Amino acid sequence: MEHLIVHNGDRIRATAQFVISPTGATTLHGQAAVPLTDPIACSDNLKVPVHGLIPSKLVDGGTTSGNYYGNATIIGTWSDGQIQIEQHLPPDFDAFFPASPATAPHTPAQLAPARAAVEALMRNTENGISMIGGGTGHNQIQVRLLIVTEPIYRRFEPIGSELVDLRPTIVPAPGG
């Protein structure tokens, strides 16, 4: 899990849907690993302000309620809860998550406490968790979340990296 931690000033990579409001405010929406069917229906705790987005670089875009939206993969810098975009790439939702380390199979009895702990973390919206899966017949509990910062990492650390597969939208950029 440590390889997923993003610190202030780190270069990051994210594949997501971006929304430009009628006022020009631009946000990354980190709700899921696929484009959202309703781009505006993203919880505030899963939105990140972005700067430097070039609307013409977005694909599969559209307009709804005066908001323009589209998808992209971006490389940028994480700073104080915002992203300064440096590079736009075509969205790659198929390669969305970094490979997680292989783990030995776990029994449902081993995974149940981990799942309960993750569900408790999910109830706190500050953790930016959008979805959990796995846990029965899987090696790990899969957790989709916005970003892994040092405080969020510390919350997951007691659960154990062998039991939890974190899948953040915003990850450290390769070579970053």
N, CA, C and O of each residue as an XYZ file, in Angstrom:
704
protein
N       0.811     -1.198      0.000
C       0.000      0.000      0.000
C       0.855      1.263      0.000
O       0.424      2.303     -0.498
N       2.060      1.180      0.553
C       2.905      2.369      0.650
C       3.216      2.974     -0.712
O       3.370      4.190     -0.824
N       3.311      2.147     -1.745
C       3.649      2.647     -3.079
C       2.542      3.526     -3.670
O       2.752      4.173     -4.695
N       1.371      3.554     -3.033
C       0.242      4.348     -3.522
C       0.128      5.717     -2.845
O      -0.688      6.544     -3.253
N       0.938      5.955     -1.819
C       0.817      7.208     -1.067
C       1.222      8.396     -1.938
O       2.265      8.383     -2.592
N       0.372      9.418     -1.930
C       0.639     10.674     -2.632
C       0.887     11.749     -1.578
O       0.065     11.971     -0.689
N       2.032     12.409     -1.697
C       2.398     13.504     -0.793
C       2.233     14.834     -1.520
O       2.225     14.889     -2.750
N       2.105     15.885     -0.753
C       2.033     17.229     -1.313
C       3.268     17.474     -2.186
O       4.397     17.258     -1.747
N       3.048     17.922     -3.411
C       4.127     18.198     -4.344
C       4.475     17.033     -5.261
O       5.288     17.194     -6.171
N       3.873     15.854     -5.040
C       4.155     14.687     -5.883
C       3.517     14.819     -7.258
O       2.456     15.425     -7.415
N       4.188     14.237     -8.256
C       3.571     14.084     -9.583
C       2.580     12.935     -9.469
O       2.859     11.916     -8.837
N       1.432     13.113    -10.086
C       0.376     12.100    -10.003
C      -0.123     11.747    -11.400
O       0.152     12.439    -12.381
N      -0.857     10.659    -11.451
C      -1.541     10.220    -12.677
C      -2.963      9.879    -12.265
O      -3.179      9.297    -11.202
N      -3.922     10.232    -13.089
C      -5.317      9.903    -12.791
C      -6.084      9.721    -14.093
O      -5.922     10.492    -15.039
N      -6.913      8.699    -14.126
C      -7.861      8.520    -15.221
C      -9.232      8.749    -14.607
O      -9.623      8.061    -13.664
N      -9.956      9.715    -15.144
C     -11.212     10.096    -14.508
C     -12.087     10.870    -15.475
O     -11.730     11.140    -16.622
N     -13.241     11.208    -14.954
C     -14.128     12.111    -15.663
C     -13.912     13.500    -15.059
O     -13.765     13.647    -13.845
N     -13.897     14.513    -15.928
C     -13.688     15.888    -15.507
C     -14.928     16.686    -15.852
O     -15.561     16.458    -16.883
N     -15.274     17.632    -14.976
C     -16.461     18.457    -15.184
C     -16.064     19.921    -15.096
O     -15.375     20.340    -14.166
N     -16.511     20.691    -16.081
C     -16.296     22.133    -16.095
C     -17.658     22.778    -15.881
O     -18.566     22.626    -16.698
N     -17.787     23.498    -14.775
C     -19.073     24.118    -14.444
C     -19.282     25.365    -15.290
O     -18.346     25.851    -15.925
N     -20.504     25.885    -15.300
C     -20.766     27.123    -16.051
C     -19.897     28.296    -15.590
O     -19.665     29.230    -16.358
N     -19.415     28.257    -14.343
C     -18.556     29.332    -13.836
C     -17.096     29.136    -14.236
O     -16.267     30.021    -14.023
N     -16.780     27.972    -14.819
C     -15.412     27.677    -15.222
C     -14.646     26.823    -14.226
O     -13.540     26.374    -14.524
N     -15.221     26.591    -13.039
C     -14.555     25.720    -12.060
C     -14.466     24.312    -12.644
O     -15.439     23.795    -13.194
N     -13.292     23.700    -12.517
C     -13.060     22.390    -13.102
C     -12.702     21.397    -12.005
O     -11.873     21.678    -11.140
N     -13.346     20.225    -12.055
C     -13.092     19.205    -11.045
C     -12.883     17.840    -11.677
O     -13.464     17.509    -12.711
N     -12.032     17.060    -11.020
C     -11.867     15.647    -11.328
C     -12.891     14.920    -10.478
O     -13.045     15.220     -9.294
N     -13.598     13.956    -11.081
C     -14.586     13.168    -10.348
C     -14.066     11.744    -10.230
O     -13.997     11.015    -11.220
N     -13.704     11.355     -9.021
C     -13.080     10.063     -8.794
C     -14.007      9.021     -8.245
O     -13.672      8.355     -7.265
N     -15.157      8.857     -8.840
C     -16.151      7.967     -8.260
C     -15.971      6.507     -8.646
O     -16.250      5.632     -7.827
N     -15.527      6.214     -9.835
C     -15.524      4.815    -10.264
C     -14.429      4.580    -11.283
O     -13.762      5.512    -11.732
N     -14.259      3.329    -11.637
C     -13.219      2.954    -12.592
C     -13.701      3.018    -14.025
O     -12.979      2.636    -14.946
N     -14.893      3.490    -14.215
C     -15.456      3.632    -15.554
C     -16.082      5.012    -15.633
O     -16.365      5.606    -14.593
N     -16.306      5.540    -16.817
C     -16.951      6.857    -16.907
C     -18.314      6.844    -16.214
O     -19.058      5.868    -16.307
N     -18.622      7.907    -15.538
C     -19.893      8.009    -14.830
C     -21.031      8.205    -15.820
O     -20.877      8.896    -16.828
N     -22.175      7.591    -15.527
C     -23.331      7.787    -16.390
C     -23.961      9.147    -16.129
O     -24.540      9.741    -17.039
N     -23.860      9.645    -14.914
C     -24.321     10.987    -14.586
C     -23.119     11.757    -14.056
O     -22.811     11.673    -12.867
N     -22.440     12.498    -14.909
C     -21.178     13.126    -14.521
C     -21.303     14.153    -13.415
O     -20.303     14.498    -12.786
N     -22.478     14.640    -13.166
C     -22.647     15.676    -12.159
C     -22.926     15.064    -10.785
O     -22.735     15.731     -9.768
N     -23.371     13.811    -10.740
C     -23.772     13.162     -9.496
C     -22.586     12.533     -8.778
O     -22.586     11.329     -8.522
N     -21.596     13.318     -8.457
C     -20.412     12.840     -7.749
C     -20.384     13.501     -6.376
O     -20.555     14.715     -6.265
N     -20.171     12.713     -5.340
C     -20.109     13.252     -3.981
C     -18.976     14.264     -3.873
O     -17.932     14.107     -4.506
N     -19.182     15.289     -3.078
C     -18.163     16.324     -2.905
C     -16.838     15.748     -2.416
O     -15.775     16.245     -2.790
N     -16.887     14.700     -1.578
C     -15.656     14.122     -1.052
C     -14.889     13.320     -2.104
O     -13.801     12.818     -1.824
N     -15.447     13.197     -3.308
C     -14.777     12.485     -4.393
C     -14.416     13.422     -5.547
O     -14.068     12.970     -6.638
N     -14.503     14.730     -5.295
C     -14.149     15.732     -6.301
C     -12.848     16.420     -5.902
O     -12.588     16.661     -4.723
N     -12.046     16.726     -6.904
C     -10.788     17.440     -6.667
C     -10.708     18.594     -7.661
O     -10.878     18.378     -8.861
N     -10.456     19.805     -7.191
C     -10.249     20.915     -8.122
C      -9.001     20.675     -8.967
O      -7.974     20.223     -8.461
N      -9.100     20.983    -10.258
C      -7.958     20.860    -11.158
C      -7.750     22.173    -11.885
O      -8.686     22.941    -12.108
N      -6.503     22.409    -12.249
C      -6.124     23.622    -12.977
C      -5.332     23.192    -14.197
O      -4.531     22.259    -14.131
N      -5.557     23.872    -15.307
C      -4.805     23.587    -16.518
C      -5.457     22.565    -17.433
O      -4.816     22.076    -18.363
N      -6.706     22.237    -17.190
C      -7.409     21.291    -18.059
C      -7.692     21.944    -19.407
O      -8.160     23.081    -19.471
N      -7.408     21.225    -20.469
C      -7.714     21.711    -21.817
C      -8.958     20.959    -22.285
O      -8.874     19.771    -22.595
N     -10.106     21.628    -22.341
C     -11.354     20.939    -22.672
C     -11.298     20.147    -23.974
O     -11.922     19.091    -24.074
N     -10.571     20.632    -24.966
C     -10.509     19.922    -26.252
C      -9.783     18.579    -26.143
O      -9.855     17.770    -27.068
N      -9.091     18.328    -25.042
C      -8.379     17.062    -24.838
C      -9.283     15.990    -24.221
O      -8.898     14.823    -24.141
N     -10.486     16.386    -23.787
C     -11.415     15.428    -23.195
C     -12.106     14.627    -24.285
O     -12.391     15.154    -25.360
N     -12.374     13.362    -24.016
C     -13.100     12.520    -24.964
C     -14.414     12.080    -24.330
O     -14.598     12.148    -23.114
N     -15.320     11.628    -25.191
C     -16.653     11.180    -24.750
C     -17.352     12.257    -23.936
O     -18.028     11.970    -22.948
N     -17.179     13.500    -24.365
C     -17.734     14.626    -23.629
C     -19.169     14.927    -23.983
O     -19.735     14.390    -24.935
N     -19.727     15.792    -23.196
C     -21.093     16.234    -23.413
C     -21.412     17.391    -22.495
O     -20.553     17.884    -21.764
N     -22.650     17.813    -22.542
C     -23.115     18.907    -21.698
C     -24.387     18.482    -21.009
O     -25.274     17.893    -21.626
N     -24.475     18.781    -19.737
C     -25.692     18.542    -18.975
C     -25.807     19.622    -17.913
O     -24.832     19.930    -17.228
N     -26.985     20.192    -17.774
C     -27.248     21.249    -16.794
C     -26.227     22.378    -16.883
O     -25.873     22.978    -15.867
N     -25.755     22.667    -18.083
C     -24.791     23.735    -18.274
C     -23.351     23.341    -17.968
O     -22.442     24.153    -18.138
N     -23.131     22.118    -17.522
C     -21.788     21.624    -17.216
C     -21.250     20.842    -18.404
O     -21.965     20.031    -18.992
N     -19.994     21.085    -18.756
C     -19.338     20.298    -19.801
C     -18.522     19.217    -19.102
O     -17.881     19.485    -18.086
N     -18.541     18.007    -19.632
C     -17.795     16.917    -19.022
C     -17.126     16.071    -20.093
O     -17.517     16.091    -21.260
N     -16.116     15.331    -19.673
C     -15.421     14.407    -20.553
C     -14.375     13.641    -19.769
O     -14.151     13.899    -18.587
N     -13.739     12.696    -20.440
C     -12.794     11.792    -19.800
C     -11.378     12.032    -20.304
O     -11.168     12.428    -21.451
N     -10.415     11.785    -19.427
C      -9.006     11.888    -19.795
C      -8.161     11.186    -18.748
O      -8.608     10.926    -17.631
N      -6.948     10.891    -19.130
C      -5.908     10.533    -18.178
C      -5.004     11.752    -18.119
O      -4.625     12.311    -19.148
N      -4.666     12.151    -16.918
C      -3.817     13.327    -16.767
C      -2.585     12.992    -15.934
O      -2.598     12.087    -15.099
N      -1.545     13.734    -16.181
C      -0.347     13.726    -15.340
C      -0.265     15.144    -14.785
O      -0.461     16.111    -15.521
N       0.019     15.270    -13.507
C       0.083     16.595    -12.916
C       0.768     16.567    -11.571
O       1.430     15.592    -11.213
N       0.603     17.645    -10.830
C       1.197     17.774     -9.509
C       0.089     17.943     -8.483
O      -0.810     18.767     -8.652
N       0.163     17.149     -7.410
C      -0.786     17.220     -6.298
C      -0.274     18.270     -5.322
O       0.871     18.194     -4.875
N      -1.103     19.241     -4.991
C      -0.697     20.287     -4.065
C      -1.894     20.802     -3.292
O      -2.826     21.363     -3.869
N      -1.864     20.608     -1.988
C      -2.903     21.128     -1.102
C      -4.315     20.750     -1.560
O      -5.216     21.588     -1.564
N      -4.501     19.490     -1.943
C      -5.826     19.008     -2.308
C      -6.290     19.412     -3.690
O      -7.478     19.320     -3.997
N      -5.356     19.863     -4.537
C      -5.683     20.257     -5.899
C      -4.650     19.672     -6.856
O      -3.569     19.252     -6.443
N      -4.996     19.651     -8.131
C      -4.078     19.131     -9.148
C      -3.806     20.204    -10.188
O      -4.726     20.817    -10.730
N      -2.528     20.418    -10.454
C      -2.103     21.258    -11.574
C      -1.750     20.303    -12.707
O      -0.775     19.557    -12.609
N      -2.535     20.322    -13.781
C      -2.340     19.387    -14.885
C      -1.170     19.829    -15.748
O      -1.054     20.998    -16.115
N      -0.297     18.863    -16.066
C       0.856     19.111    -16.916
C       0.731     18.412    -18.262
O       1.288     18.874    -19.258
N       0.004     17.304    -18.296
C      -0.095     16.520    -19.524
C      -1.462     15.849    -19.604
O      -1.987     15.357    -18.605
N      -2.028     15.839    -20.804
C      -3.296     15.173    -21.081
C      -3.021     13.945    -21.943
O      -2.240     14.013    -22.892
N      -3.654     12.834    -21.617
C      -3.547     11.600    -22.395
C      -4.953     11.068    -22.635
O      -5.881     11.430    -21.912
N      -5.123     10.216    -23.637
C      -6.441      9.593    -23.808
C      -6.789      8.777    -22.567
O      -5.897      8.194    -21.951
N      -8.051      8.723    -22.191
C      -8.420      7.950    -21.004
C      -8.155      6.468    -21.215
O      -8.376      5.931    -22.300
N      -7.684      5.827    -20.179
C      -7.390      4.402    -20.231
C      -8.012      3.739    -19.008
O      -7.314      3.379    -18.060
N      -9.333      3.584    -19.042
C     -10.034      2.991    -17.917
C      -9.694      1.512    -17.745
O      -9.854      0.974    -16.649
N      -9.226      0.839    -18.805
C      -8.857     -0.571    -18.679
C      -7.585     -0.754    -17.863
O      -7.417     -1.773    -17.193
N      -6.703      0.212    -17.915
C      -5.453      0.128    -17.158
C      -5.515      1.066    -15.970
O      -4.511      1.667    -15.585
N      -6.686      1.187    -15.398
C      -6.957      2.184    -14.379
C      -6.138      1.989    -13.119
O      -5.637      2.962    -12.555
N      -5.992      0.760    -12.667
C      -5.357      0.536    -11.382
C      -3.969     -0.046    -11.526
O      -3.720     -0.861    -12.415
N      -3.055      0.374    -10.646
C      -1.751     -0.269    -10.641
C      -1.905     -1.719    -10.193
O      -2.814     -2.049     -9.431
N      -1.011     -2.577    -10.670
C      -1.085     -3.982    -10.277
C      -0.868     -4.099     -8.778
O       0.036     -3.480     -8.216
N      -1.709     -4.899     -8.141
C      -1.542     -5.112     -6.711
C      -0.723     -6.376     -6.499
O      -0.778     -7.305     -7.305
N       0.035     -6.407     -5.410
C       0.858     -7.587     -5.155
C      -0.014     -8.817     -4.952
O      -1.097     -8.732     -4.374
N       0.461     -9.952     -5.428
C      -0.267    -11.208     -5.251
C      -0.243    -11.597     -3.774
O       0.763    -11.413     -3.089
N      -1.337    -12.125     -3.304
C      -1.412    -12.576     -1.922
C      -1.946    -14.005     -1.901
O      -2.555    -14.481     -2.859
N      -1.700    -14.656     -0.796
C      -2.238    -16.005     -0.621
C      -3.743    -15.901     -0.425
O      -4.230    -14.894      0.088
N      -4.487    -16.929     -0.827
C      -5.936    -16.892     -0.616
C      -6.286    -16.762      0.868
O      -5.606    -17.321      1.729
N      -7.329    -16.037      1.145
C      -7.810    -15.866      2.504
C      -9.201    -16.465      2.613
O      -9.963    -16.470      1.647
N      -9.518    -16.960      3.772
C     -10.847    -17.533      4.009
C     -11.819    -16.400      4.316
O     -11.401    -15.313      4.715
N     -13.124    -16.651      4.130
C     -14.111    -15.629      4.517
C     -13.966    -15.217      5.983
O     -14.201    -14.056      6.322
N     -13.585    -16.148      6.853
C     -13.417    -15.818      8.273
C     -12.255    -14.841      8.478
O     -12.305    -13.992      9.368
N     -11.220    -14.963      7.662
C     -10.088    -14.035      7.760
C     -10.451    -12.662      7.191
O      -9.992    -11.635      7.691
N     -11.271    -12.652      6.152
C     -11.611    -11.394      5.489
C     -12.728    -10.622      6.189
O     -12.819     -9.404      6.034
N     -13.580    -11.306      6.956
C     -14.730    -10.637      7.581
C     -14.320     -9.458      8.464
O     -14.914     -8.388      8.334
N     -13.330     -9.602      9.360
C     -12.952     -8.433     10.167
C     -12.379     -7.297      9.321
O     -12.605     -6.123      9.615
N     -11.645     -7.646      8.280
C     -11.088     -6.609      7.390
C     -12.212     -5.868      6.681
O     -12.180     -4.643      6.572
N     -13.194     -6.601      6.206
C     -14.321     -5.967      5.522
C     -15.076     -5.043      6.476
O     -15.454     -3.935      6.096
N     -15.294     -5.487      7.697
C     -15.984     -4.649      8.690
C     -15.189     -3.374      8.973
O     -15.768     -2.297      9.115
N     -13.866     -3.497      9.053
C     -13.032     -2.325      9.293
C     -13.086     -1.353      8.116
O     -13.135     -0.139      8.315
N     -13.078     -1.885      6.884
C     -13.170     -1.027      5.696
C     -14.544     -0.357      5.631
O     -14.642      0.821      5.288
N     -15.597     -1.097      5.957
C     -16.943     -0.508      5.962
C     -17.024      0.633      6.970
O     -17.669      1.647      6.703
N     -16.379      0.483      8.119
C     -16.356      1.564      9.115
C     -15.624      2.785      8.552
O     -16.062      3.917      8.757
N     -14.505      2.563      7.839
C     -13.788      3.678      7.216
C     -14.634      4.348      6.142
O     -14.570      5.565      5.965
N     -15.425      3.556      5.426
C     -16.250      4.100      4.345
C     -17.322      5.051      4.889
O     -17.726      5.987      4.200
N     -17.774      4.816      6.103
C     -18.804      5.688      6.690
C     -18.280      7.100      6.956
O     -19.066      8.042      7.054
N     -16.964      7.253      7.072
C     -16.364      8.570      7.251
C     -16.028      9.115      5.860
O     -15.080      8.652      5.226
N     -16.791     10.082      5.392
C     -16.622     10.574      4.022
C     -15.256     11.200      3.782
O     -14.837     11.320      2.630
N     -14.546     11.606      4.837
C     -13.213     12.196      4.667
C     -12.222     11.207      4.056
O     -11.190     11.620      3.528
N     -12.519      9.915      4.117
C     -11.615      8.904      3.573
C     -11.740      8.763      2.064
O     -10.889      8.129      1.441
N     -12.780      9.338      1.454
C     -12.913      9.336     -0.004
C     -13.115      7.966     -0.619
O     -12.693      7.726     -1.751
N     -13.754      7.063      0.110
C     -14.004      5.717     -0.404
C     -15.313      5.731     -1.183
O     -16.344      6.176     -0.678
N     -15.261      5.238     -2.418
C     -16.471      5.227     -3.237
C     -17.108      3.849     -3.325
O     -18.306      3.738     -3.585
N     -16.320      2.793     -3.112
C     -16.895      1.453     -3.283
C     -15.960      0.421     -2.665
O     -14.739      0.582     -2.678
N     -16.555     -0.646     -2.122
C     -15.753     -1.780     -1.690
C     -16.320     -3.028     -2.348
O     -17.512     -3.101     -2.646
N     -15.465     -3.992     -2.566
C     -15.880     -5.243     -3.190
C     -14.974     -6.369     -2.753
O     -14.006     -6.160     -2.022
N     -15.294     -7.553     -3.203
C     -14.494     -8.712     -2.834
C     -14.803     -9.146     -1.423
O     -15.799     -8.735     -0.827
N     -13.954     -9.965     -0.914
C     -14.109    -10.404      0.464
C     -14.703    -11.786      0.602
O     -14.521    -12.424      1.639
N     -15.394    -12.265     -0.389
C     -15.926    -13.620     -0.349
C     -15.436    -14.321     -1.591
O     -15.842    -13.982     -2.703
N     -14.567    -15.295     -1.411
C     -14.005    -15.988     -2.560
C     -12.931    -15.185     -3.263
O     -12.495    -15.559     -4.352
N     -12.496    -14.092     -2.665
C     -11.435    -13.250     -3.218
C     -10.244    -13.285     -2.283
O     -10.364    -13.664     -1.118
N      -9.106    -12.890     -2.795
C      -7.916    -12.836     -1.958
C      -7.889    -11.614     -1.056
O      -7.304    -11.654      0.026
N      -8.521    -10.525     -1.494
C      -8.461     -9.272     -0.752
C      -9.783     -8.515     -0.879
O     -10.594     -8.783     -1.765
N      -9.970     -7.564      0.034
C     -11.079     -6.616     -0.053
C     -10.621     -5.521     -1.017
O      -9.593     -4.888     -0.778
N     -11.358     -5.289     -2.091
C     -11.014     -4.233     -3.031
C     -11.690     -2.939     -2.589
O     -12.891     -2.906     -2.322
N     -10.894     -1.881     -2.518
C     -11.389     -0.589     -2.040
C     -11.096      0.464     -3.102
O      -9.935      0.757     -3.389
N     -12.144      1.030     -3.682
C     -11.977      2.152     -4.606
C     -12.088      3.434     -3.802
O     -13.041      3.638     -3.050
N     -11.099      4.287     -3.975
C     -11.082      5.535     -3.245
C     -10.409      6.603     -4.085
O      -9.788      6.308     -5.106
N     -10.536      7.831     -3.653
C     -10.025      8.958     -4.434
C      -8.503      8.981     -4.466
O      -7.906      9.054     -5.540
N      -7.874      8.918     -3.298
C      -6.422      9.078     -3.195
C      -5.956      8.448     -1.894
O      -6.717      8.361     -0.930
N      -4.711      8.011     -1.870
C      -4.101      7.515     -0.640
C      -3.074      8.553     -0.194
O      -1.988      8.655     -0.765
N      -3.431      9.315      0.825
C      -2.496     10.252      1.446
C      -1.930      9.553      2.684
O      -2.380      8.467      3.050
N      -0.960     10.171      3.313
C      -0.358      9.584      4.511
C      -1.409      9.304      5.596
O      -1.411      8.206      6.154
N      -2.311     10.263      5.921
C      -3.318      9.967      6.945
C      -4.248      8.807      6.549
O      -4.611      7.988      7.394
N      -4.623      8.742      5.291
C      -5.507      7.641      4.861
C      -4.750      6.325      4.921
O      -5.311      5.312      5.339
N      -3.500      6.319      4.517
C      -2.678      5.108      4.614
C      -2.643      4.613      6.064
O      -2.802      3.419      6.318
N      -2.435      5.531      7.009
C      -2.373      5.145      8.426
C      -3.680      4.522      8.898
O      -3.671      3.680      9.795
N      -4.805      4.924      8.306
C      -6.100      4.331      8.692
C      -6.241      2.904      8.166
O      -6.869      2.062      8.808
N      -5.659      2.635      7.004
C      -5.744      1.293      6.420
C      -4.650      0.355      6.930
O      -4.825     -0.864      6.920
N      -3.548      0.905      7.365
C      -2.394      0.094      7.767
C      -2.737     -0.988      8.799
O      -2.275     -2.119      8.647
N      -3.527     -0.693      9.842
C      -3.833     -1.745     10.816
C      -4.648     -2.912     10.234
O      -4.610     -4.020     10.768
N      -5.371     -2.667      9.162
C      -6.178     -3.727      8.536
C      -5.267     -4.726      7.848
O      -5.532     -5.928      7.870
N      -4.190     -4.236      7.234
C      -3.196     -5.112      6.624
C      -3.246     -5.126      5.119
O      -4.297     -5.355      4.521
N      -2.088     -4.876      4.501
C      -2.011     -4.838      3.043
C      -2.277     -6.197      2.413
O      -2.643     -6.271      1.240
N      -2.101     -7.265      3.167
C      -2.392     -8.584      2.611
C      -3.899     -8.830      2.488
O      -4.325     -9.731      1.766
N      -4.706     -8.026      3.196
C      -6.159     -8.199      3.172
C      -6.881     -7.129      2.356
O      -8.036     -7.318      1.977
N      -6.211     -6.005      2.080
C      -6.860     -4.873      1.418
C      -6.121     -4.526      0.127
O      -4.897     -4.393      0.115
N      -6.873     -4.383     -0.942
C      -6.341     -3.980     -2.249
C      -6.892     -2.585     -2.548
O      -8.015     -2.444     -3.032
N      -6.085     -1.549     -2.251
C      -6.521     -0.172     -2.485
C      -6.415      0.149     -3.959
O      -5.414     -0.158     -4.607
N      -7.477      0.782     -4.490
C      -7.536      1.133     -5.906
C      -7.936      2.602     -6.055
O      -9.082      2.918     -6.376
N      -6.964      3.498     -5.814
C      -7.271      4.928     -5.890
C      -7.361      5.455     -7.322
O      -6.753      4.907     -8.242
N      -8.121      6.514     -7.485
C      -8.193      7.214     -8.766
C      -6.898      7.966     -9.026
O      -6.381      7.950    -10.143
N      -6.375      8.624     -8.001
C      -5.167      9.430     -8.127
C      -4.005      8.621     -7.550
O      -4.021      8.245     -6.378
N      -3.003      8.358     -8.383
C      -1.847      7.547     -7.950
C      -0.555      8.294     -8.275
O      -0.552      9.204     -9.104
N       0.540      7.909     -7.621
C       1.824      8.509     -8.004
C       2.112      8.209     -9.485
O       1.870      7.101     -9.964
N       2.629      9.213    -10.192
C       2.954      9.031    -11.613
C       4.193      8.152    -11.743
O       5.119      8.264    -10.939
N       4.217      7.279    -12.750
C       5.422      6.486    -12.975
C       6.622      7.412    -13.188
O       6.539      8.403    -13.913
N       7.711      7.076    -12.556
C       8.906      7.885    -12.686
C       8.794      9.235    -11.996
O       9.642     10.111    -12.164
N       7.720      9.384    -11.209
C       7.318     10.620    -10.625
C       8.159     11.321     -9.686
O       7.784     12.387     -9.198
